[in-house]
């Protein structure tokens, strides 16, 4: 039939099979193949029913995202879907894996849908800054009603086969997709079931047509947390067209909305982020075909804030963990925190009621490092002190089985030094998770000088297996994320000395789209940690020191750069802090000046980008997009701005270099001098993105 779509006939049932690895995305060839397959099946007088199914690991996972932004190639998906829906012979979609986006839209144009029990169905377009553009916003509400449709389309998360069955999205759960689809098609023929064309079935819209609040309440619930994003609102409007307009008009309006979003800066950034995340899993400089080591059991050392969260992430993915502490009491406390966390999630309905017990059963708490002996991967999360880390790794060398990957979760310390405590530095690397580790998706995988390629591949693969986003980085103080953050922190502090207030700085940063500003973040982490470390190193930071001397350690004391009332985590500006800043500046003989928001934004962002340029130059990160992934998944960088390096390209590197040079002079701060790489790209009129194409040309 075609390279990517096959047509077979089993007696009077035609089976149209899409076979376009890896995910059967709807490229022009696949769209054309489906169209031809359906046409041929309709034309064949022997055929009474048609099954549309997929080979490989999944049903169609959506439109081919790489085609967006390029001139459209025929046939248009909507035209293919109209032919399927208008087929005089029943068409059954037989689903396995994930039916996502355009994939689910294909299934919705079929007259019937069946799926295997672990299939997932969804319209995730909103996560790419889009809305479903091939009838999804019009057919899904007709299949499942507007409330669930809003949840799926505006939220973008898929549902499982059981929920799909309960809500009328599929007709049956079947054993195997192709055979199940075929059996179902025969049943349709035997029972002479009328063809169900969703376009003509408004029955599930009636309630919302009579009472629009059913729809508006669902939209309000789903858009509560969509700060700064355009797509969720446009997607909600499109579901509204299904309720308010005839099908064809709704479809036309949906298309209009889709085309507008495809061309938007937000969607471009979100699509960039999708590919950046996948690119980050490809490790530069590792020989092709390097195999991961097998990881059947993990040991986590330290059941504190991080160790507990890391252990939970593995148990969430069904991987058994030995959790090791120094004493029974510490172990009990750590296990208790995990149990409470899971129970709270279960109480909110986030996981099934029996999940906490099942997950706790995967965690084997032990005292003593000798208990690492069965682990294939050991992750150390003890106190952040080199001497302690070295001691622990010396012992791991003694007890861990040969070939086990030995990882440290250190935030700043030198992995090469840690590795040198062992006789097997080839097995040692960093796995830097972010707090709360059971929630945050980033894992900076730190490649040390002697780390073996297969150890690195193991760390990257296992991170993906536990639903984290790995990015490989090199050894330096703070790796990529914290090293860049330190530059922002430095400027934030300086801004206070020049006259800005914490709430002004934070407001600029949150308006930009970050979840928190640097001062609210400091209050959350605890100001006493930095204070103690400054004292140890004999360093001063007058305003921060003055806060700590006044007992203001942040959220934990109800006061820091802000005040927190009645146990709330909401930061409230505090006149006492302004007074304290004034007094400190007076003592230092400094005058406050009015600092504009634009200056704040530039001084918060540009120094980080400058550091990013140095990181690239030093080879600490292999690609600008890896840095973006780190900021998206470790620090809550707004996805619609793509990441700091992507955003920098959109601002223009010359502008950034010029402003940095200006601030370096104006604030007498040589650390703000533009980095050589930034200067070079700015002078050549190039972008960070151009480095990726330079690299691929060189390869
Ligand atoms: N288009 C193009 N390439 C795609 C793709 C798509 N829709 N989905 C996945 N890929 C590529 C990935 O880039 C990756 O390529 P690589 O191997 O070269 O890096 C490869 O397929 C495998 O993808 P993953 O590594 O993500 O594989 P997983 O097995 O972990 O996940 C998946 C599979 C759940 C299908 C995941 O890839 C995914 O979520 N894909 C996107 C789904 C999506 O957003 N669909 C909606 C698209 S928009 C749309 O349909 C518009 C329509 O309404 C008109
Ligand atoms: P924590 O103080 O909450 O926990 C450390 C735990 O390790 C304690 O429970 C302690 O009893 C245990 N421990 C100490 N020595 C041990 C040993 N020899 N054997 C077994 N257990 C031992 O510390 P936290 O915050 O979890 O940090 C751990 C590591 O993670 C540090 O290296 C830190 O820099 C890093 N990290 C911390 C982040 C955070 O936000 N807290 C973020 C990312 C990394």
mmCIF file of C-alpha atoms and ligand atoms in Angstrom, residues 22-23 25 57-58 61-66 68 77 98 100-103 105 124-125 128 130-134 255 258 274-275 278-279 282 464, ligand 1:
data_model
loop_
_atom_site.group_PDB
_atom_site.id
_atom_site.type_symbol
_atom_site.label_atom_id
_atom_site.label_comp_id
_atom_site.label_asym_id
_atom_site.label_seq_id
_atom_site.Cartn_x
_atom_site.Cartn_y
_atom_site.Cartn_z
ATOM 1 C CA UNK A 22 9.311 5.322 16.459
ATOM 2 C CA UNK A 23 5.851 6.618 17.394
ATOM 3 C CA UNK A 25 3.506 10.246 14.064
ATOM 4 C CA UNK A 57 5.272 0.334 20.394
ATOM 5 C CA UNK A 58 2.285 2.614 20.123
ATOM 6 C CA UNK A 61 1.284 9.545 19.053
ATOM 7 C CA UNK A 62 0.184 12.692 17.262
ATOM 8 C CA UNK A 63 0.921 15.018 14.408
ATOM 9 C CA UNK A 64 4.538 15.037 13.299
ATOM 10 C CA UNK A 65 5.810 17.951 15.361
ATOM 11 C CA UNK A 66 8.778 18.458 13.033
ATOM 12 C CA UNK A 68 4.953 22.443 12.182
ATOM 13 C CA UNK A 77 -5.461 15.598 8.383
ATOM 14 C CA UNK A 98 -0.495 6.005 23.524
ATOM 15 C CA UNK A 100 -2.152 11.166 21.615
ATOM 16 C CA UNK A 101 -3.044 14.411 19.877
ATOM 17 C CA UNK A 102 -3.688 13.817 16.198
ATOM 18 C CA UNK A 103 -3.577 10.095 17.031
ATOM 19 C CA UNK A 105 -8.229 12.634 16.733
ATOM 20 C CA UNK A 124 -1.600 16.868 25.008
ATOM 21 C CA UNK A 125 -1.349 19.639 22.382
ATOM 22 C CA UNK A 128 3.238 22.196 23.102
ATOM 23 C CA UNK A 130 -1.203 24.323 20.851
ATOM 24 C CA UNK A 131 -4.787 23.158 20.783
ATOM 25 C CA UNK A 132 -5.977 20.010 19.020
ATOM 26 C CA UNK A 133 -6.192 20.997 15.375
ATOM 27 C CA UNK A 134 -8.001 18.083 13.763
ATOM 28 C CA UNK A 255 -8.533 25.285 12.933
ATOM 29 C CA UNK A 258 -4.704 26.089 15.988
ATOM 30 C CA UNK A 274 10.048 19.120 23.735
ATOM 31 C CA UNK A 275 12.982 18.346 21.457
ATOM 32 C CA UNK A 278 14.883 14.463 24.198
ATOM 33 C CA UNK A 279 18.187 15.767 22.850
ATOM 34 C CA UNK A 282 21.717 11.808 23.959
ATOM 35 C CA UNK A 464 14.256 8.564 32.363
HETATM 36 N N1 LIG B 1 6.303 14.157 16.195
HETATM 37 C C1 LIG B 1 7.598 13.967 15.845
HETATM 38 N N2 LIG B 1 8.460 13.255 16.570
HETATM 39 C C2 LIG B 1 8.005 12.717 17.706
HETATM 40 C C3 LIG B 1 6.688 12.872 18.151
HETATM 41 C C4 LIG B 1 5.815 13.639 17.325
HETATM 42 N N3 LIG B 1 4.529 13.814 17.662
HETATM 43 N N4 LIG B 1 6.536 12.218 19.325
HETATM 44 C C5 LIG B 1 7.712 11.668 19.599
HETATM 45 N N5 LIG B 1 8.605 11.960 18.639
HETATM 46 C C6 LIG B 1 9.992 11.504 18.551
HETATM 47 C C7 LIG B 1 10.848 12.048 19.679
HETATM 48 O O1 LIG B 1 11.391 13.307 19.360
HETATM 49 C C8 LIG B 1 11.909 10.982 19.798
HETATM 50 O O2 LIG B 1 12.838 11.196 18.775
HETATM 51 P P1 LIG B 1 14.391 10.855 18.994
HETATM 52 O O3 LIG B 1 14.429 9.395 19.322
HETATM 53 O O4 LIG B 1 15.013 11.248 17.719
HETATM 54 O O5 LIG B 1 14.818 11.713 20.150
HETATM 55 C C9 LIG B 1 11.153 9.691 19.471
HETATM 56 O O6 LIG B 1 9.986 10.109 18.759
HETATM 57 C C10 LIG B 1 10.712 8.907 20.686
HETATM 58 O O7 LIG B 1 10.044 9.775 21.580
HETATM 59 P P2 LIG B 1 10.280 9.697 23.156
HETATM 60 O O8 LIG B 1 11.742 9.625 23.427
HETATM 61 O O9 LIG B 1 9.502 10.790 23.762
HETATM 62 O O10 LIG B 1 9.646 8.264 23.462
HETATM 63 P P3 LIG B 1 8.811 7.781 24.713
HETATM 64 O O11 LIG B 1 8.515 6.364 24.466
HETATM 65 O O12 LIG B 1 9.475 8.208 25.974
HETATM 66 O O13 LIG B 1 7.432 8.601 24.653
HETATM 67 C C11 LIG B 1 5.479 9.502 23.623
HETATM 68 C C12 LIG B 1 6.553 8.407 23.596
HETATM 69 C C13 LIG B 1 4.609 9.383 24.881
HETATM 70 C C14 LIG B 1 4.618 9.328 22.402
HETATM 71 C C15 LIG B 1 6.159 10.891 23.614
HETATM 72 O O14 LIG B 1 7.118 10.929 22.574
HETATM 73 C C16 LIG B 1 5.239 12.049 23.404
HETATM 74 O O15 LIG B 1 4.614 12.505 24.339
HETATM 75 N N6 LIG B 1 5.167 12.553 22.168
HETATM 76 C C17 LIG B 1 4.414 13.759 21.850
HETATM 77 C C18 LIG B 1 2.948 13.516 21.824
HETATM 78 C C19 LIG B 1 2.235 14.770 21.433
HETATM 79 O O16 LIG B 1 2.469 15.844 21.963
HETATM 80 N N7 LIG B 1 1.313 14.641 20.496
HETATM 81 C C20 LIG B 1 0.577 15.769 20.038
HETATM 82 C C21 LIG B 1 1.297 16.395 18.881
HETATM 83 S S1 LIG B 1 0.519 17.846 18.311
HETATM 84 C C22 LIG B 1 -0.775 17.274 17.414
HETATM 85 O O17 LIG B 1 -1.038 16.103 17.350
HETATM 86 C C23 LIG B 1 -1.568 18.321 16.699
HETATM 87 C C24 LIG B 1 -2.843 17.772 16.144
HETATM 88 O O18 LIG B 1 -3.897 18.108 17.009
HETATM 89 C C25 LIG B 1 -3.144 18.321 14.790
#
